[in-house]
């Protein structure tokens, strides 16, 4: 084992790695390919957000892929029933790393006002969730806020390559 | 034909089957015994003057906690005549001890999926139905969720924790 690096050397070295990390994070947060898993009325608000007026393309998320294998972010939009739960889990498992999940609307966050035999009480009981966007349904501004929080999270995390 | 006259006509035509006939919220409504429901349906569909050629809905109601109700379930048929432009509600009484009733899917094919839904939600067996299996809930589901004795927060998840 060689001598321990000190002072200026260490800073130089960490400057390189953190900058690479930041660069990959920057690239990833502005090229979100999303998979919209739309099951219910929140889908309308998702469409409103995705279309020209609010325009998620400003955030680099304007390219929905309808195959989980090509997507980075799983947007779970709308109520998930127990019958649908295995499908959602399977879609999540088909996505490649790195991947993120957004719970869109209060039904996906907690089950919302449903408390019955049919509804999953929050998708985080099935799959891990990165960003929760509550609201019934959330306004497009709220969705964009959630999207920006996801971007901040992607930027900050350690980038696995 | 107005609703009261229609209900009265049906009662006079089927005196043994019809228990009550009257007008409920503006619509002719008859309460029948469940035994003759299929013959009753065929007759309503084919008799001139009635011609109920459209089955708009089949549903059920659970009167578990109603002390004044002798029979726990009612299967409710919503019939409409496209020719005569009149509507009829038929309620067939189904006791808790024998939750079966004849299927009317052979009379109105529309009844097929409605009866499957009633079986799924209330557990009423439709005898003679071509394909009586669950339509909304999954096969693994135990019980019938719209029965009043199905606890509202009882969960049967396929995956994930019991929440």
PDB file of C-alpha atoms in Angstrom:
ATOM      1  CA  UNK A   1       0.000   0.000   0.000  1.00  0.00           C
ATOM      2  CA  UNK A   2       1.454   3.368  -1.033  1.00  0.00           C
ATOM      3  CA  UNK A   3       1.502   6.562   0.934  1.00  0.00           C
ATOM      4  CA  UNK A   4      -1.844   8.071   1.834  1.00  0.00           C
ATOM      5  CA  UNK A   5      -2.824  10.946  -0.459  1.00  0.00           C
ATOM      6  CA  UNK A   6      -3.042  14.239   1.300  1.00  0.00           C
ATOM      7  CA  UNK A   7      -4.338  17.768   0.857  1.00  0.00           C
ATOM      8  CA  UNK A   8      -4.459  18.999  -2.707  1.00  0.00           C
ATOM      9  CA  UNK A   9      -4.159  15.505  -4.225  1.00  0.00           C
ATOM     10  CA  UNK A  10      -7.272  14.210  -2.520  1.00  0.00           C
ATOM     11  CA  UNK A  11      -9.306  17.231  -3.519  1.00  0.00           C
ATOM     12  CA  UNK A  12      -8.245  16.870  -7.109  1.00  0.00           C
ATOM     13  CA  UNK A  13      -9.211  13.208  -7.126  1.00  0.00           C
ATOM     14  CA  UNK A  14     -12.647  13.774  -5.535  1.00  0.00           C
ATOM     15  CA  UNK A  15     -13.233  16.707  -7.872  1.00  0.00           C
ATOM     16  CA  UNK A  16     -12.979  14.295 -10.794  1.00  0.00           C
ATOM     17  CA  UNK A  17     -15.357  11.682  -9.370  1.00  0.00           C
ATOM     18  CA  UNK A  18     -17.994  14.065  -8.060  1.00  0.00           C
ATOM     19  CA  UNK A  19     -18.005  15.940 -11.326  1.00  0.00           C
ATOM     20  CA  UNK A  20     -18.511  12.735 -13.258  1.00  0.00           C
ATOM     21  CA  UNK A  21     -21.276  11.824 -10.849  1.00  0.00           C
ATOM     22  CA  UNK A  22     -22.900  15.222 -11.376  1.00  0.00           C
ATOM     23  CA  UNK A  23     -22.577  14.966 -15.135  1.00  0.00           C
ATOM     24  CA  UNK A  24     -24.292  11.580 -15.259  1.00  0.00           C
ATOM     25  CA  UNK A  25     -26.949  12.822 -12.865  1.00  0.00           C
ATOM     26  CA  UNK A  26     -27.517  15.869 -15.029  1.00  0.00           C
ATOM     27  CA  UNK A  27     -27.883  13.687 -18.113  1.00  0.00           C
ATOM     28  CA  UNK A  28     -30.226  11.273 -16.369  1.00  0.00           C
ATOM     29  CA  UNK A  29     -32.509  13.848 -14.818  1.00  0.00           C
ATOM     30  CA  UNK A  30     -33.110  15.542 -18.169  1.00  0.00           C
ATOM     31  CA  UNK A  31     -33.789  12.340 -20.119  1.00  0.00           C
ATOM     32  CA  UNK A  32     -36.509  10.649 -18.133  1.00  0.00           C
ATOM     33  CA  UNK A  33     -38.257   8.043 -20.242  1.00  0.00           C
ATOM     34  CA  UNK A  34     -41.443   7.403 -18.359  1.00  0.00           C
ATOM     35  CA  UNK A  35     -43.801   4.486 -18.359  1.00  0.00           C
ATOM     36  CA  UNK A  36     -47.304   5.789 -17.583  1.00  0.00           C
ATOM     37  CA  UNK A  37     -49.147   3.040 -15.711  1.00  0.00           C
ATOM     38  CA  UNK A  38     -52.521   4.746 -15.961  1.00  0.00           C
ATOM     39  CA  UNK A  39     -55.467   2.999 -14.326  1.00  0.00           C
ATOM     40  CA  UNK A  40     -57.935   5.681 -13.259  1.00  0.00           C
ATOM     41  CA  UNK A  41     -59.104   9.276 -13.319  1.00  0.00           C
ATOM     42  CA  UNK A  42     -55.669  10.710 -12.432  1.00  0.00           C
ATOM     43  CA  UNK A  43     -54.819   9.817 -16.027  1.00  0.00           C
ATOM     44  CA  UNK A  44     -56.639  12.952 -17.165  1.00  0.00           C
ATOM     45  CA  UNK A  45     -54.395  15.115 -15.047  1.00  0.00           C
ATOM     46  CA  UNK A  46     -51.393  13.193 -16.280  1.00  0.00           C
ATOM     47  CA  UNK A  47     -52.472  13.924 -19.862  1.00  0.00           C
ATOM     48  CA  UNK A  48     -52.984  17.589 -19.044  1.00  0.00           C
ATOM     49  CA  UNK A  49     -49.476  17.721 -17.632  1.00  0.00           C
ATOM     50  CA  UNK A  50     -47.970  15.855 -20.543  1.00  0.00           C
ATOM     51  CA  UNK A  51     -49.603  18.016 -23.202  1.00  0.00           C
ATOM     52  CA  UNK A  52     -48.491  21.353 -24.610  1.00  0.00           C
ATOM     53  CA  UNK A  53     -49.899  23.715 -21.995  1.00  0.00           C
ATOM     54  CA  UNK A  54     -47.847  22.395 -19.060  1.00  0.00           C
ATOM     55  CA  UNK A  55     -45.475  20.348 -21.192  1.00  0.00           C
ATOM     56  CA  UNK A  56     -43.330  17.855 -19.301  1.00  0.00           C
ATOM     57  CA  UNK A  57     -40.977  17.958 -22.277  1.00  0.00           C
ATOM     58  CA  UNK A  58     -39.478  21.079 -20.696  1.00  0.00           C
ATOM     59  CA  UNK A  59     -38.117  18.732 -18.060  1.00  0.00           C
ATOM     60  CA  UNK A  60     -36.930  16.132 -20.549  1.00  0.00           C
ATOM     61  CA  UNK A  61     -39.738  13.774 -19.609  1.00  0.00           C
ATOM     62  CA  UNK A  62     -41.833  14.188 -22.736  1.00  0.00           C
ATOM     63  CA  UNK A  63     -41.161  10.784 -24.210  1.00  0.00           C
ATOM     64  CA  UNK A  64     -43.403   8.091 -22.762  1.00  0.00           C
ATOM     65  CA  UNK A  65     -42.287   4.571 -23.576  1.00  0.00           C
ATOM     66  CA  UNK A  66     -44.996   1.962 -23.543  1.00  0.00           C
ATOM     67  CA  UNK A  67     -42.567  -0.795 -22.752  1.00  0.00           C
ATOM     68  CA  UNK A  68     -41.180  -1.042 -19.218  1.00  0.00           C
ATOM     69  CA  UNK A  69     -37.928  -2.362 -20.658  1.00  0.00           C
ATOM     70  CA  UNK A  70     -37.206   0.996 -22.291  1.00  0.00           C
ATOM     71  CA  UNK A  71     -38.241   3.275 -19.454  1.00  0.00           C
ATOM     72  CA  UNK A  72     -36.558   4.854 -16.446  1.00  0.00           C
ATOM     73  CA  UNK A  73     -39.446   6.137 -14.373  1.00  0.00           C
ATOM     74  CA  UNK A  74     -42.627   4.263 -13.585  1.00  0.00           C
ATOM     75  CA  UNK A  75     -45.532   6.690 -13.203  1.00  0.00           C
ATOM     76  CA  UNK A  76     -48.253   4.848 -11.296  1.00  0.00           C
ATOM     77  CA  UNK A  77     -51.287   6.971 -12.074  1.00  0.00           C
ATOM     78  CA  UNK A  78     -54.521   5.950 -10.414  1.00  0.00           C
ATOM     79  CA  UNK A  79     -56.006   3.407  -8.050  1.00  0.00           C
ATOM     80  CA  UNK A  80     -54.336   0.015  -7.906  1.00  0.00           C
ATOM     81  CA  UNK A  81     -56.611  -2.883  -7.043  1.00  0.00           C
ATOM     82  CA  UNK A  82     -55.490  -6.157  -5.538  1.00  0.00           C
ATOM     83  CA  UNK A  83     -56.279  -7.784  -8.858  1.00  0.00           C
ATOM     84  CA  UNK A  84     -53.959  -5.342 -10.650  1.00  0.00           C
ATOM     85  CA  UNK A  85     -51.158  -5.510  -8.065  1.00  0.00           C
ATOM     86  CA  UNK A  86     -49.289  -8.516  -9.544  1.00  0.00           C
ATOM     87  CA  UNK A  87     -49.292  -6.789 -12.940  1.00  0.00           C
ATOM     88  CA  UNK A  88     -47.794  -3.622 -11.475  1.00  0.00           C
ATOM     89  CA  UNK A  89     -45.125  -5.625  -9.674  1.00  0.00           C
ATOM     90  CA  UNK A  90     -44.264  -7.452 -12.858  1.00  0.00           C
ATOM     91  CA  UNK A  91     -43.994  -4.210 -14.837  1.00  0.00           C
ATOM     92  CA  UNK A  92     -41.692  -2.823 -12.167  1.00  0.00           C
ATOM     93  CA  UNK A  93     -39.516  -5.895 -12.264  1.00  0.00           C
ATOM     94  CA  UNK A  94     -39.206  -5.691 -16.044  1.00  0.00           C
ATOM     95  CA  UNK A  95     -37.652  -2.228 -15.888  1.00  0.00           C
ATOM     96  CA  UNK A  96     -33.881  -1.914 -16.138  1.00  0.00           C
ATOM     97  CA  UNK A  97     -31.747  -0.199 -13.492  1.00  0.00           C
ATOM     98  CA  UNK A  98     -31.504   2.655 -12.773  1.00  0.00           C
ATOM     99  CA  UNK A  99     -35.224   3.067 -12.218  1.00  0.00           C
ATOM    100  CA  UNK A 100     -37.504   5.268 -10.203  1.00  0.00           C
ATOM    101  CA  UNK A 101     -41.155   5.140  -9.228  1.00  0.00           C
ATOM    102  CA  UNK A 102     -43.549   8.045  -8.876  1.00  0.00           C
ATOM    103  CA  UNK A 103     -46.812   7.510  -6.985  1.00  0.00           C
ATOM    104  CA  UNK A 104     -49.203   9.862  -8.767  1.00  0.00           C
ATOM    105  CA  UNK A 105     -52.362  10.755  -6.888  1.00  0.00           C
ATOM    106  CA  UNK A 106     -53.477   9.963  -3.385  1.00  0.00           C
ATOM    107  CA  UNK A 107     -54.806   6.491  -4.266  1.00  0.00           C
ATOM    108  CA  UNK A 108     -51.365   5.261  -5.190  1.00  0.00           C
ATOM    109  CA  UNK A 109     -49.822   7.004  -2.180  1.00  0.00           C
ATOM    110  CA  UNK A 110     -52.106   5.640   0.531  1.00  0.00           C
ATOM    111  CA  UNK A 111     -55.213   4.135  -1.017  1.00  0.00           C
ATOM    112  CA  UNK A 112     -56.943   7.505  -0.818  1.00  0.00           C
ATOM    113  CA  UNK A 113     -60.574   7.480   0.186  1.00  0.00           C
ATOM    114  CA  UNK A 114     -60.865   3.796  -0.635  1.00  0.00           C
ATOM    115  CA  UNK A 115     -60.943   1.500   2.351  1.00  0.00           C
ATOM    116  CA  UNK A 116     -62.470  -1.647   0.969  1.00  0.00           C
ATOM    117  CA  UNK A 117     -61.973  -5.176  -0.282  1.00  0.00           C
ATOM    118  CA  UNK A 118     -60.599  -4.184  -3.667  1.00  0.00           C
ATOM    119  CA  UNK A 119     -57.959  -1.494  -3.221  1.00  0.00           C
ATOM    120  CA  UNK A 120     -54.271  -1.659  -2.390  1.00  0.00           C
ATOM    121  CA  UNK A 121     -53.590   0.812   0.426  1.00  0.00           C
ATOM    122  CA  UNK A 122     -50.623   2.488  -1.211  1.00  0.00           C
ATOM    123  CA  UNK A 123     -48.332   1.001  -3.835  1.00  0.00           C
ATOM    124  CA  UNK A 124     -45.379   1.252  -1.464  1.00  0.00           C
ATOM    125  CA  UNK A 125     -46.689  -1.957   0.055  1.00  0.00           C
ATOM    126  CA  UNK A 126     -45.716  -3.645  -3.222  1.00  0.00           C
ATOM    127  CA  UNK A 127     -42.877  -1.691  -4.832  1.00  0.00           C
ATOM    128  CA  UNK A 128     -40.468   1.003  -3.599  1.00  0.00           C
ATOM    129  CA  UNK A 129     -41.567   4.582  -4.311  1.00  0.00           C
ATOM    130  CA  UNK A 130     -39.266   7.583  -4.838  1.00  0.00           C
ATOM    131  CA  UNK A 131     -41.673  10.498  -5.096  1.00  0.00           C
ATOM    132  CA  UNK A 132     -45.230  10.797  -3.796  1.00  0.00           C
ATOM    133  CA  UNK A 133     -47.498  13.306  -5.522  1.00  0.00           C
ATOM    134  CA  UNK A 134     -50.675  13.558  -3.441  1.00  0.00           C
ATOM    135  CA  UNK A 135     -53.896  15.122  -4.629  1.00  0.00           C
ATOM    136  CA  UNK A 136     -57.202  13.849  -5.886  1.00  0.00           C
ATOM    137  CA  UNK A 137     -56.191  14.363  -8.605  1.00  0.00           C
ATOM    138  CA  UNK A 138     -53.028  16.481  -8.261  1.00  0.00           C
ATOM    139  CA  UNK A 139     -52.983  19.668 -10.295  1.00  0.00           C
ATOM    140  CA  UNK A 140     -50.450  19.819 -13.137  1.00  0.00           C
ATOM    141  CA  UNK A 141     -48.376  22.324 -11.135  1.00  0.00           C
ATOM    142  CA  UNK A 142     -48.231  19.791  -8.347  1.00  0.00           C
ATOM    143  CA  UNK A 143     -47.160  17.087 -10.783  1.00  0.00           C
ATOM    144  CA  UNK A 144     -44.406  19.306 -12.162  1.00  0.00           C
ATOM    145  CA  UNK A 145     -43.304  20.029  -8.615  1.00  0.00           C
ATOM    146  CA  UNK A 146     -43.078  16.282  -8.001  1.00  0.00           C
ATOM    147  CA  UNK A 147     -41.175  15.835 -11.236  1.00  0.00           C
ATOM    148  CA  UNK A 148     -38.664  18.500 -10.220  1.00  0.00           C
ATOM    149  CA  UNK A 149     -38.254  16.821  -6.842  1.00  0.00           C
ATOM    150  CA  UNK A 150     -37.538  13.576  -8.677  1.00  0.00           C
ATOM    151  CA  UNK A 151     -34.984  15.387 -10.808  1.00  0.00           C
ATOM    152  CA  UNK A 152     -33.316  16.763  -7.682  1.00  0.00           C
ATOM    153  CA  UNK A 153     -33.254  13.270  -6.233  1.00  0.00           C
ATOM    154  CA  UNK A 154     -31.712  11.822  -9.389  1.00  0.00           C
ATOM    155  CA  UNK A 155     -29.110  14.580  -9.444  1.00  0.00           C
ATOM    156  CA  UNK A 156     -28.124  14.058  -5.828  1.00  0.00           C
ATOM    157  CA  UNK A 157     -27.862  10.298  -5.717  1.00  0.00           C
ATOM    158  CA  UNK A 158     -24.778   8.235  -6.376  1.00  0.00           C
ATOM    159  CA  UNK A 159     -24.875   7.286 -10.046  1.00  0.00           C
ATOM    160  CA  UNK A 160     -24.432   3.594 -10.652  1.00  0.00           C
ATOM    161  CA  UNK A 161     -23.055   3.026 -14.113  1.00  0.00           C
TER     162      UNK A 161
ATOM    163  CA  UNK B   1     -99.608   2.260 -20.653  1.00  0.00           C
ATOM    164  CA  UNK B   2     -98.975   3.976 -17.360  1.00  0.00           C
ATOM    165  CA  UNK B   3     -97.004   2.293 -14.616  1.00  0.00           C
ATOM    166  CA  UNK B   4     -99.911   1.461 -12.300  1.00  0.00           C
ATOM    167  CA  UNK B   5    -101.922  -0.177 -15.101  1.00  0.00           C
ATOM    168  CA  UNK B   6     -98.878  -2.181 -16.229  1.00  0.00           C
ATOM    169  CA  UNK B   7     -98.235  -3.492 -12.731  1.00  0.00           C
ATOM    170  CA  UNK B   8    -101.877  -4.405 -12.349  1.00  0.00           C
ATOM    171  CA  UNK B   9    -101.952  -6.229 -15.695  1.00  0.00           C
ATOM    172  CA  UNK B  10     -98.918  -8.280 -14.765  1.00  0.00           C
ATOM    173  CA  UNK B  11    -100.483  -9.203 -11.440  1.00  0.00           C
ATOM    174  CA  UNK B  12    -103.690 -10.393 -13.132  1.00  0.00           C
ATOM    175  CA  UNK B  13    -101.730 -12.360 -15.734  1.00  0.00           C
ATOM    176  CA  UNK B  14     -99.541 -14.157 -13.158  1.00  0.00           C
ATOM    177  CA  UNK B  15    -101.669 -14.349 -10.011  1.00  0.00           C
ATOM    178  CA  UNK B  16     -99.739 -17.254  -8.481  1.00  0.00           C
ATOM    179  CA  UNK B  17     -96.282 -15.857  -9.048  1.00  0.00           C
ATOM    180  CA  UNK B  18     -96.635 -12.172  -8.288  1.00  0.00           C
ATOM    181  CA  UNK B  19     -96.703 -11.364  -4.581  1.00  0.00           C
ATOM    182  CA  UNK B  20     -96.903  -7.589  -4.813  1.00  0.00           C
ATOM    183  CA  UNK B  21     -97.430  -5.177  -7.666  1.00  0.00           C
ATOM    184  CA  UNK B  22     -97.319  -1.430  -7.537  1.00  0.00           C
ATOM    185  CA  UNK B  23     -95.547   1.749  -8.507  1.00  0.00           C
ATOM    186  CA  UNK B  24     -92.227   2.642  -6.935  1.00  0.00           C
ATOM    187  CA  UNK B  25     -90.756   6.065  -7.724  1.00  0.00           C
ATOM    188  CA  UNK B  26     -92.781   6.248 -10.893  1.00  0.00           C
ATOM    189  CA  UNK B  27     -91.909   2.811 -12.239  1.00  0.00           C
ATOM    190  CA  UNK B  28     -93.981  -0.338 -12.283  1.00  0.00           C
ATOM    191  CA  UNK B  29     -92.498  -2.782  -9.791  1.00  0.00           C
ATOM    192  CA  UNK B  30     -93.487  -6.363  -9.106  1.00  0.00           C
ATOM    193  CA  UNK B  31     -92.222  -8.697  -6.404  1.00  0.00           C
ATOM    194  CA  UNK B  32     -92.228 -12.346  -7.424  1.00  0.00           C
ATOM    195  CA  UNK B  33     -91.376 -15.766  -6.040  1.00  0.00           C
ATOM    196  CA  UNK B  34     -88.053 -16.941  -7.348  1.00  0.00           C
ATOM    197  CA  UNK B  35     -89.329 -20.353  -8.514  1.00  0.00           C
ATOM    198  CA  UNK B  36     -91.058 -19.174 -11.666  1.00  0.00           C
ATOM    199  CA  UNK B  37     -88.630 -16.505 -12.723  1.00  0.00           C
ATOM    200  CA  UNK B  38     -87.567 -18.101 -15.987  1.00  0.00           C
ATOM    201  CA  UNK B  39     -91.082 -18.814 -17.267  1.00  0.00           C
ATOM    202  CA  UNK B  40     -92.081 -15.341 -16.092  1.00  0.00           C
ATOM    203  CA  UNK B  41     -89.189 -13.823 -18.033  1.00  0.00           C
ATOM    204  CA  UNK B  42     -90.007 -15.713 -21.208  1.00  0.00           C
ATOM    205  CA  UNK B  43     -93.622 -14.699 -20.959  1.00  0.00           C
ATOM    206  CA  UNK B  44     -92.798 -11.024 -20.343  1.00  0.00           C
ATOM    207  CA  UNK B  45     -90.481 -11.008 -23.317  1.00  0.00           C
ATOM    208  CA  UNK B  46     -92.850 -12.681 -25.770  1.00  0.00           C
ATOM    209  CA  UNK B  47     -96.376 -11.646 -24.747  1.00  0.00           C
ATOM    210  CA  UNK B  48     -97.905  -9.009 -26.996  1.00  0.00           C
ATOM    211  CA  UNK B  49     -98.544  -5.866 -25.022  1.00  0.00           C
ATOM    212  CA  UNK B  50     -95.583  -6.448 -22.708  1.00  0.00           C
ATOM    213  CA  UNK B  51     -92.716  -7.192 -25.129  1.00  0.00           C
ATOM    214  CA  UNK B  52     -89.897  -6.595 -22.671  1.00  0.00           C
ATOM    215  CA  UNK B  53     -87.198  -7.261 -25.219  1.00  0.00           C
ATOM    216  CA  UNK B  54     -84.405  -5.430 -23.439  1.00  0.00           C
ATOM    217  CA  UNK B  55     -82.807  -6.467 -20.158  1.00  0.00           C
ATOM    218  CA  UNK B  56     -81.126  -3.344 -18.877  1.00  0.00           C
ATOM    219  CA  UNK B  57     -79.744  -4.560 -15.577  1.00  0.00           C
ATOM    220  CA  UNK B  58     -79.633  -7.409 -13.144  1.00  0.00           C
ATOM    221  CA  UNK B  59     -78.492  -6.662  -9.638  1.00  0.00           C
ATOM    222  CA  UNK B  60     -79.191  -7.800  -6.104  1.00  0.00           C
ATOM    223  CA  UNK B  61     -79.713  -6.372  -2.654  1.00  0.00           C
ATOM    224  CA  UNK B  62     -78.779  -7.818   0.720  1.00  0.00           C
ATOM    225  CA  UNK B  63     -81.247  -7.056   3.526  1.00  0.00           C
ATOM    226  CA  UNK B  64     -79.309  -8.819   6.269  1.00  0.00           C
ATOM    227  CA  UNK B  65     -80.067  -6.374   9.072  1.00  0.00           C
ATOM    228  CA  UNK B  66     -83.637  -5.553   8.046  1.00  0.00           C
ATOM    229  CA  UNK B  67     -85.894  -7.200  10.572  1.00  0.00           C
ATOM    230  CA  UNK B  68     -89.026  -6.569   8.535  1.00  0.00           C
ATOM    231  CA  UNK B  69     -87.644  -8.495   5.540  1.00  0.00           C
ATOM    232  CA  UNK B  70     -88.388 -12.192   5.533  1.00  0.00           C
ATOM    233  CA  UNK B  71     -85.969 -13.015   2.702  1.00  0.00           C
ATOM    234  CA  UNK B  72     -82.386 -11.857   2.911  1.00  0.00           C
ATOM    235  CA  UNK B  73     -81.738 -11.271  -0.804  1.00  0.00           C
ATOM    236  CA  UNK B  74     -83.636  -9.717  -3.654  1.00  0.00           C
ATOM    237  CA  UNK B  75     -82.508 -10.186  -7.244  1.00  0.00           C
ATOM    238  CA  UNK B  76     -83.648  -7.162  -9.200  1.00  0.00           C
ATOM    239  CA  UNK B  77     -84.259  -7.125 -12.940  1.00  0.00           C
ATOM    240  CA  UNK B  78     -84.659  -3.877 -14.834  1.00  0.00           C
ATOM    241  CA  UNK B  79     -86.664  -4.541 -18.006  1.00  0.00           C
ATOM    242  CA  UNK B  80     -87.506  -2.217 -20.834  1.00  0.00           C
ATOM    243  CA  UNK B  81     -89.650  -2.581 -23.918  1.00  0.00           C
ATOM    244  CA  UNK B  82     -88.258  -0.853 -26.966  1.00  0.00           C
ATOM    245  CA  UNK B  83     -91.588  -1.281 -28.765  1.00  0.00           C
ATOM    246  CA  UNK B  84     -93.945  -0.245 -25.991  1.00  0.00           C
ATOM    247  CA  UNK B  85     -91.568   2.205 -24.320  1.00  0.00           C
ATOM    248  CA  UNK B  86     -92.376   1.008 -20.843  1.00  0.00           C
ATOM    249  CA  UNK B  87     -90.188  -0.128 -18.015  1.00  0.00           C
ATOM    250  CA  UNK B  88     -90.592  -2.703 -15.288  1.00  0.00           C
ATOM    251  CA  UNK B  89     -88.662  -3.612 -12.178  1.00  0.00           C
ATOM    252  CA  UNK B  90     -88.914  -7.230 -11.103  1.00  0.00           C
ATOM    253  CA  UNK B  91     -87.738  -8.257  -7.663  1.00  0.00           C
ATOM    254  CA  UNK B  92     -87.301 -11.957  -6.992  1.00  0.00           C
ATOM    255  CA  UNK B  93     -87.100 -12.984  -3.344  1.00  0.00           C
ATOM    256  CA  UNK B  94     -84.189 -15.252  -2.460  1.00  0.00           C
ATOM    257  CA  UNK B  95     -83.908 -16.635   1.086  1.00  0.00           C
ATOM    258  CA  UNK B  96     -80.603 -17.063   2.870  1.00  0.00           C
ATOM    259  CA  UNK B  97     -81.157 -20.810   3.236  1.00  0.00           C
ATOM    260  CA  UNK B  98     -81.263 -21.404  -0.519  1.00  0.00           C
ATOM    261  CA  UNK B  99     -79.363 -18.759  -2.453  1.00  0.00           C
ATOM    262  CA  UNK B 100     -80.166 -20.107  -5.894  1.00  0.00           C
ATOM    263  CA  UNK B 101     -82.353 -18.810  -8.686  1.00  0.00           C
ATOM    264  CA  UNK B 102     -82.891 -19.821 -12.302  1.00  0.00           C
ATOM    265  CA  UNK B 103     -80.756 -18.060 -14.874  1.00  0.00           C
ATOM    266  CA  UNK B 104     -82.479 -15.922 -17.484  1.00  0.00           C
ATOM    267  CA  UNK B 105     -79.420 -15.870 -19.754  1.00  0.00           C
ATOM    268  CA  UNK B 106     -81.235 -18.095 -22.243  1.00  0.00           C
ATOM    269  CA  UNK B 107     -84.049 -15.524 -22.473  1.00  0.00           C
ATOM    270  CA  UNK B 108     -81.930 -12.372 -22.597  1.00  0.00           C
ATOM    271  CA  UNK B 109     -78.260 -13.024 -23.480  1.00  0.00           C
ATOM    272  CA  UNK B 110     -77.427  -9.732 -21.737  1.00  0.00           C
ATOM    273  CA  UNK B 111     -78.053 -11.485 -18.442  1.00  0.00           C
ATOM    274  CA  UNK B 112     -74.889 -13.552 -18.831  1.00  0.00           C
ATOM    275  CA  UNK B 113     -72.402 -11.059 -17.420  1.00  0.00           C
ATOM    276  CA  UNK B 114     -74.891  -9.414 -15.036  1.00  0.00           C
ATOM    277  CA  UNK B 115     -75.571 -12.748 -13.395  1.00  0.00           C
ATOM    278  CA  UNK B 116     -71.876 -13.435 -13.127  1.00  0.00           C
ATOM    279  CA  UNK B 117     -71.483 -10.104 -11.366  1.00  0.00           C
ATOM    280  CA  UNK B 118     -74.308 -10.889  -8.948  1.00  0.00           C
ATOM    281  CA  UNK B 119     -72.712 -14.278  -8.254  1.00  0.00           C
ATOM    282  CA  UNK B 120     -69.354 -12.610  -7.689  1.00  0.00           C
ATOM    283  CA  UNK B 121     -70.623  -9.881  -5.388  1.00  0.00           C
ATOM    284  CA  UNK B 122     -73.522 -11.572  -3.572  1.00  0.00           C
ATOM    285  CA  UNK B 123     -72.941 -15.303  -4.006  1.00  0.00           C
ATOM    286  CA  UNK B 124     -76.298 -16.028  -5.567  1.00  0.00           C
ATOM    287  CA  UNK B 125     -76.105 -19.121  -7.774  1.00  0.00           C
ATOM    288  CA  UNK B 126     -77.857 -18.884 -11.133  1.00  0.00           C
ATOM    289  CA  UNK B 127     -78.965 -22.358 -12.136  1.00  0.00           C
ATOM    290  CA  UNK B 128     -78.565 -23.069 -15.843  1.00  0.00           C
ATOM    291  CA  UNK B 129     -76.068 -20.275 -16.429  1.00  0.00           C
ATOM    292  CA  UNK B 130     -73.619 -21.200 -19.224  1.00  0.00           C
ATOM    293  CA  UNK B 131     -70.467 -19.897 -17.514  1.00  0.00           C
ATOM    294  CA  UNK B 132     -70.985 -18.961 -13.889  1.00  0.00           C
ATOM    295  CA  UNK B 133     -67.606 -17.788 -12.630  1.00  0.00           C
ATOM    296  CA  UNK B 134     -66.292 -14.612 -11.046  1.00  0.00           C
ATOM    297  CA  UNK B 135     -66.253 -11.616 -13.370  1.00  0.00           C
ATOM    298  CA  UNK B 136     -64.693  -8.795 -11.289  1.00  0.00           C
ATOM    299  CA  UNK B 137     -62.789 -10.403  -8.449  1.00  0.00           C
ATOM    300  CA  UNK B 138     -59.919 -12.842  -8.907  1.00  0.00           C
ATOM    301  CA  UNK B 139     -60.347 -16.578  -8.682  1.00  0.00           C
ATOM    302  CA  UNK B 140     -58.486 -16.784  -5.361  1.00  0.00           C
ATOM    303  CA  UNK B 141     -60.932 -14.408  -3.688  1.00  0.00           C
ATOM    304  CA  UNK B 142     -62.863 -15.937  -0.792  1.00  0.00           C
ATOM    305  CA  UNK B 143     -66.435 -14.887  -0.099  1.00  0.00           C
ATOM    306  CA  UNK B 144     -68.625 -12.263  -1.712  1.00  0.00           C
ATOM    307  CA  UNK B 145     -67.715  -8.664  -0.960  1.00  0.00           C
ATOM    308  CA  UNK B 146     -71.081  -6.916  -1.274  1.00  0.00           C
ATOM    309  CA  UNK B 147     -72.746  -9.152   1.292  1.00  0.00           C
ATOM    310  CA  UNK B 148     -73.455  -7.170   4.412  1.00  0.00           C
ATOM    311  CA  UNK B 149     -71.600  -9.691   6.567  1.00  0.00           C
ATOM    312  CA  UNK B 150     -68.408  -9.247   4.563  1.00  0.00           C
ATOM    313  CA  UNK B 151     -66.412  -6.878   6.797  1.00  0.00           C
ATOM    314  CA  UNK B 152     -65.653  -3.773   4.798  1.00  0.00           C
ATOM    315  CA  UNK B 153     -61.952  -3.753   5.657  1.00  0.00           C
ATOM    316  CA  UNK B 154     -61.291  -7.430   5.099  1.00  0.00           C
ATOM    317  CA  UNK B 155     -58.475  -7.657   2.556  1.00  0.00           C
ATOM    318  CA  UNK B 156     -57.334 -10.567   0.452  1.00  0.00           C
ATOM    319  CA  UNK B 157     -54.262  -9.314  -1.418  1.00  0.00           C
ATOM    320  CA  UNK B 158     -52.736 -11.478  -4.112  1.00  0.00           C
ATOM    321  CA  UNK B 159     -49.314 -10.046  -3.297  1.00  0.00           C
ATOM    322  CA  UNK B 160     -48.022  -7.705  -0.644  1.00  0.00           C
ATOM    323  CA  UNK B 161     -48.899  -7.430   3.034  1.00  0.00           C
ATOM    324  CA  UNK B 162     -52.401  -7.584   4.508  1.00  0.00           C
ATOM    325  CA  UNK B 163     -53.075  -3.871   4.793  1.00  0.00           C
TER     326      UNK B 163
END
